[in-house]
Amino acid sequence: MVASPPRTIRIGSRKSQLALVQTYWVQEQLQKHFPDRRFEVHTMSTHGDKVLDVALAKIGDKGLFTKELELGMLNGDIDFAVHSLKDLPTRLPDGLTLGCVTEREDPADAVVLHSKHQGQQIETLPEGAIIGTSSLRRLAQLRHHYPHLTFKDIRGNLNTRLQKLDDGEYDAIVLAVAGLRRLDMADRIHQILEPEVSLHAVGQGALGIECLGSDTEILSLLKALEHEATAKRCYAERAFLRELEGGCQVPIGVNTVLEGDSLTLKGIVASVDGQTVVKGSVTGSATDPDAIGLDLAQQMRQQGAQDILNQIFAEQRS
Ligand code: DPM
């Protein structure tokens, strides 16, 4: 009897340049670990890729960049999907699971200035300077620190955004360091924002690979790419966000530090106008990162975080 050849593994990805760079990296890593297996990339467009003219906060966020890929897995068209972890909702559809979390890039936010502001910092930009971002998290925190700046929505992929900046529509834009580095555009970064100014998004800088919870073969392949320290930090961050029932468009920021078994999670929830800010921090054992996230959420809820969020949810529905 001849053993049947091992199945070809089909990797699902969005079509954006960043998504593809990330997916090809995953493919390459898996190919190195499992030289005898075949890995193919299948691309799909998601709702978030198609609707470019509506502010992110308005189109409803749950699974904006992930739903089509999730259907692909549930229908058996692909075996797993590679996401920027920060775009992956904290609650996954029945049957799907977070198979692994890869090593994180710098999770911080970066400022890219228009060339006429060369040598400046975001804090020294003139009154009324226009900052491009569609992130409520960046907007709220930056408004809080720099009330003299003006904010304007910006959509599109990284190249489109940088082009709009260069064309003079904005004085500066704020983007993830990770995305710029992965696309070899780190030379555009003028300033990396300190955690005191901007706490990053949950999962920022890491990739999350989603697959069927029942597919033990895929789960065991993916374990080869798991980065334990990143995973612990991101599990704490995701538990925090899940407990606050925040989606991907909420003014919630985090920061995590792992030292030995000690994991510290800091969080912020800010009102969109930047006026009201609730902050907190919890340190605990990294063996139970979810408990740390839950703790911080409950602590901050008592300090008014939920009232801020409820107000935002009410406005997004109207
Ligand atoms: C999510 C947000 C943004 C993306 C919201 C946030 C930024 C939207 C914007 C959940 N997803 O961060 O508060 O600024 O208009 C996204 C980027 C990356 C993954 C781009 C970016 C690359 C970095 C990474 C879009 N998703 O944040 O500049 O892998 O973390």
Short mmCIF file of N, CA and C in Angstrom, two decimals, residues 132-259:
data_model
loop_
_atom_site.label_atom_id
_atom_site.label_comp_id
_atom_site.label_asym_id
_atom_site.label_seq_id
_atom_site.Cartn_x
_atom_site.Cartn_y
_atom_site.Cartn_z
N GLY A 132 -3.27 63.19 9.96
CA GLY A 132 -4.12 62.17 9.34
C GLY A 132 -4.09 60.87 10.12
N THR A 133 -5.27 60.43 10.55
CA THR A 133 -5.41 59.11 11.17
C THR A 133 -6.87 58.71 11.13
N SER A 134 -7.15 57.42 11.00
CA SER A 134 -8.54 56.94 11.13
C SER A 134 -8.68 56.14 12.40
N SER A 135 -7.68 56.19 13.25
CA SER A 135 -7.71 55.41 14.48
C SER A 135 -8.24 56.28 15.62
N LEU A 136 -9.35 55.87 16.20
CA LEU A 136 -9.90 56.62 17.35
C LEU A 136 -8.91 56.60 18.51
N ARG A 137 -8.18 55.51 18.63
CA ARG A 137 -7.19 55.39 19.70
C ARG A 137 -6.10 56.45 19.55
N ARG A 138 -5.56 56.59 18.35
CA ARG A 138 -4.50 57.60 18.14
C ARG A 138 -5.08 58.99 18.29
N LEU A 139 -6.25 59.20 17.68
CA LEU A 139 -6.92 60.49 17.73
C LEU A 139 -7.13 60.95 19.17
N ALA A 140 -7.72 60.09 19.99
CA ALA A 140 -8.08 60.47 21.36
C ALA A 140 -6.84 60.77 22.20
N GLN A 141 -5.82 59.93 22.06
CA GLN A 141 -4.62 60.14 22.88
C GLN A 141 -3.86 61.38 22.43
N LEU A 142 -3.78 61.59 21.12
CA LEU A 142 -3.03 62.75 20.63
C LEU A 142 -3.78 64.04 20.93
N ARG A 143 -5.11 64.01 20.82
CA ARG A 143 -5.89 65.20 21.19
C ARG A 143 -5.68 65.55 22.66
N HIS A 144 -5.62 64.51 23.47
CA HIS A 144 -5.42 64.71 24.91
C HIS A 144 -4.10 65.44 25.16
N HIS A 145 -3.04 65.01 24.48
CA HIS A 145 -1.72 65.62 24.72
C HIS A 145 -1.49 66.89 23.94
N TYR A 146 -2.04 66.96 22.73
CA TYR A 146 -1.73 68.09 21.84
C TYR A 146 -3.02 68.72 21.31
N PRO A 147 -3.73 69.44 22.19
CA PRO A 147 -5.03 70.00 21.77
C PRO A 147 -4.90 71.05 20.66
N HIS A 148 -3.69 71.50 20.35
CA HIS A 148 -3.54 72.53 19.30
C HIS A 148 -3.59 71.92 17.90
N LEU A 149 -3.58 70.60 17.80
CA LEU A 149 -3.56 69.97 16.47
C LEU A 149 -4.98 69.70 15.97
N THR A 150 -5.12 69.57 14.65
CA THR A 150 -6.40 69.24 14.03
C THR A 150 -6.29 67.84 13.45
N PHE A 151 -7.37 67.08 13.48
CA PHE A 151 -7.30 65.69 13.01
C PHE A 151 -8.26 65.46 11.85
N LYS A 152 -7.79 64.69 10.89
CA LYS A 152 -8.60 64.42 9.70
C LYS A 152 -8.45 62.94 9.34
N ASP A 153 -9.57 62.33 8.98
CA ASP A 153 -9.59 60.92 8.59
C ASP A 153 -8.64 60.66 7.41
N ILE A 154 -8.08 59.49 7.37
CA ILE A 154 -7.28 59.08 6.20
C ILE A 154 -7.48 57.58 6.01
N ARG A 155 -7.72 57.15 4.78
CA ARG A 155 -7.89 55.73 4.52
C ARG A 155 -6.97 55.32 3.40
N GLY A 156 -7.03 54.03 3.07
CA GLY A 156 -6.20 53.52 1.98
C GLY A 156 -4.97 52.81 2.52
N ASN A 157 -4.27 52.14 1.62
CA ASN A 157 -3.09 51.40 2.07
C ASN A 157 -1.95 52.36 2.37
N LEU A 158 -0.85 51.81 2.87
CA LEU A 158 0.26 52.66 3.31
C LEU A 158 0.76 53.59 2.22
N ASN A 159 0.92 53.06 1.01
CA ASN A 159 1.43 53.90 -0.08
C ASN A 159 0.48 55.06 -0.38
N THR A 160 -0.82 54.75 -0.41
CA THR A 160 -1.82 55.80 -0.66
C THR A 160 -1.74 56.88 0.42
N ARG A 161 -1.62 56.45 1.64
CA ARG A 161 -1.57 57.42 2.75
C ARG A 161 -0.33 58.30 2.67
N LEU A 162 0.81 57.66 2.38
CA LEU A 162 2.04 58.44 2.29
C LEU A 162 1.95 59.43 1.12
N GLN A 163 1.31 58.99 0.02
CA GLN A 163 1.13 59.88 -1.13
C GLN A 163 0.26 61.08 -0.77
N LYS A 164 -0.82 60.83 -0.02
CA LYS A 164 -1.71 61.93 0.39
C LYS A 164 -0.96 62.91 1.29
N LEU A 165 -0.07 62.39 2.11
CA LEU A 165 0.76 63.26 2.96
C LEU A 165 1.69 64.09 2.08
N ASP A 166 2.37 63.42 1.16
CA ASP A 166 3.33 64.12 0.30
C ASP A 166 2.63 65.16 -0.57
N ASP A 167 1.36 64.87 -0.96
CA ASP A 167 0.60 65.82 -1.79
C ASP A 167 0.14 67.04 -1.00
N GLY A 168 0.35 67.04 0.31
CA GLY A 168 0.03 68.23 1.11
C GLY A 168 -1.34 68.23 1.75
N GLU A 169 -2.06 67.09 1.68
CA GLU A 169 -3.37 67.04 2.33
C GLU A 169 -3.26 67.05 3.86
N TYR A 170 -2.11 66.63 4.36
CA TYR A 170 -1.89 66.53 5.80
C TYR A 170 -0.51 67.09 6.13
N ASP A 171 -0.35 67.54 7.39
CA ASP A 171 0.98 67.95 7.85
C ASP A 171 1.77 66.78 8.41
N ALA A 172 1.04 65.80 8.88
CA ALA A 172 1.69 64.59 9.41
C ALA A 172 0.66 63.46 9.43
N ILE A 173 1.12 62.23 9.39
CA ILE A 173 0.22 61.09 9.60
C ILE A 173 0.84 60.18 10.66
N VAL A 174 -0.01 59.39 11.29
CA VAL A 174 0.46 58.48 12.33
C VAL A 174 0.17 57.05 11.87
N LEU A 175 1.20 56.22 11.91
CA LEU A 175 1.09 54.84 11.43
C LEU A 175 1.83 53.92 12.40
N ALA A 176 1.56 52.63 12.28
CA ALA A 176 2.29 51.66 13.09
C ALA A 176 3.73 51.53 12.58
N VAL A 177 4.67 51.54 13.50
CA VAL A 177 6.07 51.28 13.14
C VAL A 177 6.17 49.95 12.39
N ALA A 178 5.43 48.95 12.88
CA ALA A 178 5.55 47.58 12.34
C ALA A 178 5.25 47.52 10.85
N GLY A 179 4.16 48.18 10.44
CA GLY A 179 3.78 48.14 9.03
C GLY A 179 4.84 48.81 8.15
N LEU A 180 5.33 49.96 8.61
CA LEU A 180 6.35 50.68 7.84
C LEU A 180 7.63 49.85 7.71
N ARG A 181 8.02 49.21 8.81
CA ARG A 181 9.23 48.38 8.75
C ARG A 181 9.06 47.20 7.82
N ARG A 182 7.91 46.54 7.92
CA ARG A 182 7.70 45.35 7.08
C ARG A 182 7.69 45.70 5.60
N LEU A 183 7.29 46.92 5.29
CA LEU A 183 7.28 47.32 3.88
C LEU A 183 8.55 48.08 3.50
N ASP A 184 9.57 47.98 4.35
CA ASP A 184 10.85 48.64 4.07
C ASP A 184 10.71 50.15 3.93
N MET A 185 9.80 50.73 4.70
CA MET A 185 9.63 52.18 4.63
C MET A 185 9.95 52.85 5.96
N ALA A 186 10.79 52.19 6.76
CA ALA A 186 11.14 52.74 8.07
C ALA A 186 11.86 54.08 7.94
N ASP A 187 12.45 54.34 6.76
CA ASP A 187 13.15 55.62 6.58
C ASP A 187 12.17 56.81 6.57
N ARG A 188 10.87 56.53 6.47
CA ARG A 188 9.89 57.63 6.50
C ARG A 188 9.54 58.06 7.94
N ILE A 189 9.97 57.27 8.91
CA ILE A 189 9.61 57.57 10.31
C ILE A 189 10.42 58.75 10.85
N HIS A 190 9.74 59.78 11.38
CA HIS A 190 10.43 60.90 12.01
C HIS A 190 10.50 60.76 13.51
N GLN A 191 9.52 60.05 14.07
CA GLN A 191 9.40 60.03 15.52
C GLN A 191 8.63 58.78 15.90
N ILE A 192 9.13 58.09 16.92
CA ILE A 192 8.38 56.96 17.46
C ILE A 192 7.74 57.43 18.75
N LEU A 193 6.43 57.31 18.86
CA LEU A 193 5.72 57.85 20.02
C LEU A 193 5.97 56.99 21.26
N GLU A 194 6.31 57.66 22.36
CA GLU A 194 6.53 56.98 23.63
C GLU A 194 5.19 56.50 24.17
N PRO A 195 5.22 55.44 25.00
CA PRO A 195 3.97 54.96 25.59
C PRO A 195 3.24 56.04 26.39
N GLU A 196 3.97 57.03 26.92
CA GLU A 196 3.32 58.11 27.68
C GLU A 196 2.39 58.93 26.78
N VAL A 197 2.70 58.95 25.48
CA VAL A 197 1.91 59.76 24.54
C VAL A 197 0.87 58.89 23.84
N SER A 198 1.27 57.70 23.40
CA SER A 198 0.34 56.85 22.67
C SER A 198 0.56 55.39 23.04
N LEU A 199 -0.40 54.82 23.75
CA LEU A 199 -0.36 53.38 23.98
C LEU A 199 -0.85 52.71 22.71
N HIS A 200 -0.21 51.63 22.33
CA HIS A 200 -0.51 51.00 21.04
C HIS A 200 -1.80 50.19 21.09
N ALA A 201 -2.23 49.71 19.94
CA ALA A 201 -3.44 48.89 19.88
C ALA A 201 -3.14 47.49 20.40
N VAL A 202 -4.18 46.83 20.86
CA VAL A 202 -4.08 45.44 21.29
C VAL A 202 -3.53 44.60 20.13
N GLY A 203 -2.46 43.86 20.39
CA GLY A 203 -1.92 42.96 19.37
C GLY A 203 -1.06 43.64 18.32
N GLN A 204 -0.88 44.95 18.41
CA GLN A 204 -0.14 45.66 17.36
C GLN A 204 1.27 45.08 17.20
N GLY A 205 1.68 44.93 15.95
CA GLY A 205 3.04 44.46 15.65
C GLY A 205 3.20 42.95 15.57
N ALA A 206 2.18 42.21 16.01
CA ALA A 206 2.27 40.74 15.94
C ALA A 206 1.33 40.23 14.83
N LEU A 207 1.63 39.05 14.33
CA LEU A 207 0.71 38.39 13.40
C LEU A 207 -0.07 37.33 14.18
N GLY A 208 -1.33 37.20 13.84
CA GLY A 208 -2.15 36.16 14.44
C GLY A 208 -2.60 35.22 13.34
N ILE A 209 -2.41 33.93 13.55
CA ILE A 209 -2.83 32.97 12.53
C ILE A 209 -4.06 32.23 13.05
N GLU A 210 -5.11 32.30 12.26
CA GLU A 210 -6.40 31.75 12.66
C GLU A 210 -6.66 30.47 11.86
N CYS A 211 -7.18 29.45 12.54
CA CYS A 211 -7.47 28.20 11.84
C CYS A 211 -8.65 27.50 12.50
N LEU A 212 -9.07 26.37 11.93
CA LEU A 212 -10.14 25.59 12.54
C LEU A 212 -9.62 24.95 13.83
N GLY A 213 -10.40 25.07 14.90
CA GLY A 213 -10.00 24.50 16.18
C GLY A 213 -9.86 22.99 16.13
N SER A 214 -10.53 22.37 15.15
CA SER A 214 -10.53 20.91 15.06
C SER A 214 -9.39 20.37 14.20
N ASP A 215 -8.65 21.27 13.54
CA ASP A 215 -7.62 20.81 12.61
C ASP A 215 -6.28 20.63 13.33
N THR A 216 -6.10 19.47 13.94
CA THR A 216 -4.92 19.25 14.78
C THR A 216 -3.63 19.26 13.95
N GLU A 217 -3.73 18.87 12.70
CA GLU A 217 -2.52 18.87 11.87
C GLU A 217 -2.02 20.30 11.67
N ILE A 218 -2.93 21.19 11.28
CA ILE A 218 -2.56 22.60 11.10
C ILE A 218 -2.09 23.20 12.41
N LEU A 219 -2.82 22.92 13.49
CA LEU A 219 -2.43 23.48 14.79
C LEU A 219 -1.00 23.09 15.15
N SER A 220 -0.62 21.85 14.86
CA SER A 220 0.73 21.44 15.24
C SER A 220 1.78 22.07 14.32
N LEU A 221 1.45 22.29 13.04
CA LEU A 221 2.39 23.01 12.16
C LEU A 221 2.59 24.45 12.66
N LEU A 222 1.48 25.09 13.03
CA LEU A 222 1.55 26.50 13.43
C LEU A 222 2.35 26.71 14.71
N LYS A 223 2.36 25.71 15.57
CA LYS A 223 3.11 25.84 16.83
C LYS A 223 4.57 26.18 16.56
N ALA A 224 5.09 25.80 15.39
CA ALA A 224 6.50 26.09 15.06
C ALA A 224 6.75 27.59 14.95
N LEU A 225 5.70 28.37 14.69
CA LEU A 225 5.87 29.82 14.52
C LEU A 225 5.47 30.61 15.76
N GLU A 226 4.99 29.91 16.77
CA GLU A 226 4.52 30.62 17.98
C GLU A 226 5.71 31.24 18.71
N HIS A 227 5.58 32.51 19.09
CA HIS A 227 6.59 33.18 19.92
C HIS A 227 5.96 33.38 21.29
N GLU A 228 6.48 32.61 22.25
CA GLU A 228 5.79 32.50 23.52
C GLU A 228 5.64 33.83 24.25
N ALA A 229 6.73 34.62 24.28
CA ALA A 229 6.67 35.89 25.02
C ALA A 229 5.63 36.83 24.38
N THR A 230 5.65 36.90 23.04
CA THR A 230 4.66 37.75 22.36
C THR A 230 3.26 37.23 22.64
N ALA A 231 3.09 35.92 22.60
CA ALA A 231 1.76 35.34 22.79
C ALA A 231 1.21 35.69 24.17
N LYS A 232 2.05 35.58 25.20
CA LYS A 232 1.58 35.90 26.56
C LYS A 232 1.15 37.35 26.65
N ARG A 233 1.97 38.23 26.10
CA ARG A 233 1.63 39.65 26.15
C ARG A 233 0.31 39.89 25.41
N CYS A 234 0.20 39.30 24.24
CA CYS A 234 -0.99 39.55 23.42
C CYS A 234 -2.25 38.91 24.01
N TYR A 235 -2.10 37.77 24.67
CA TYR A 235 -3.26 37.17 25.32
C TYR A 235 -3.79 38.09 26.43
N ALA A 236 -2.87 38.70 27.19
CA ALA A 236 -3.31 39.63 28.24
C ALA A 236 -4.01 40.84 27.61
N GLU A 237 -3.43 41.36 26.54
CA GLU A 237 -4.00 42.53 25.86
C GLU A 237 -5.39 42.20 25.32
N ARG A 238 -5.50 41.02 24.69
CA ARG A 238 -6.78 40.65 24.07
C ARG A 238 -7.85 40.37 25.13
N ALA A 239 -7.44 39.80 26.27
CA ALA A 239 -8.42 39.55 27.34
C ALA A 239 -8.97 40.88 27.86
N PHE A 240 -8.10 41.87 27.96
CA PHE A 240 -8.49 43.21 28.41
C PHE A 240 -9.53 43.80 27.46
N LEU A 241 -9.23 43.76 26.17
CA LEU A 241 -10.13 44.32 25.16
C LEU A 241 -11.46 43.55 25.10
N ARG A 242 -11.36 42.23 25.19
CA ARG A 242 -12.55 41.39 25.13
C ARG A 242 -13.48 41.71 26.30
N GLU A 243 -12.89 41.86 27.47
CA GLU A 243 -13.68 42.14 28.67
C GLU A 243 -14.37 43.50 28.58
N LEU A 244 -13.71 44.46 27.93
CA LEU A 244 -14.33 45.78 27.77
C LEU A 244 -15.25 45.82 26.55
N GLU A 245 -15.34 44.69 25.86
CA GLU A 245 -16.17 44.56 24.66
C GLU A 245 -15.85 45.60 23.61
N GLY A 246 -14.56 45.88 23.48
CA GLY A 246 -14.13 46.83 22.45
C GLY A 246 -13.85 46.09 21.16
N GLY A 247 -14.16 46.69 20.05
CA GLY A 247 -13.80 46.12 18.75
C GLY A 247 -12.48 46.70 18.31
N CYS A 248 -12.26 46.77 16.99
CA CYS A 248 -10.97 47.31 16.55
C CYS A 248 -11.04 48.83 16.40
N GLN A 249 -12.24 49.43 16.54
CA GLN A 249 -12.33 50.89 16.45
C GLN A 249 -12.81 51.49 17.76
N VAL A 250 -11.94 51.43 18.74
CA VAL A 250 -12.24 52.02 20.04
C VAL A 250 -10.98 52.72 20.54
N PRO A 251 -11.16 53.80 21.31
CA PRO A 251 -9.98 54.49 21.84
C PRO A 251 -9.43 53.75 23.05
N ILE A 252 -8.91 52.56 22.80
CA ILE A 252 -8.31 51.75 23.86
C ILE A 252 -6.87 51.46 23.45
N GLY A 253 -5.93 51.77 24.35
CA GLY A 253 -4.52 51.49 24.07
C GLY A 253 -3.95 50.64 25.18
N VAL A 254 -2.86 49.95 24.87
CA VAL A 254 -2.22 49.08 25.87
C VAL A 254 -0.70 49.14 25.73
N ASN A 255 -0.06 48.58 26.74
CA ASN A 255 1.39 48.36 26.69
C ASN A 255 1.67 47.20 27.62
N THR A 256 2.54 46.28 27.20
CA THR A 256 2.87 45.15 28.07
C THR A 256 4.37 45.01 28.19
N VAL A 257 4.80 44.60 29.39
CA VAL A 257 6.21 44.31 29.62
C VAL A 257 6.28 42.96 30.32
N LEU A 258 7.11 42.07 29.77
CA LEU A 258 7.27 40.74 30.36
C LEU A 258 8.70 40.61 30.86
N GLU A 259 8.84 40.37 32.19
CA GLU A 259 10.17 40.16 32.77
C GLU A 259 10.12 38.87 33.56
#
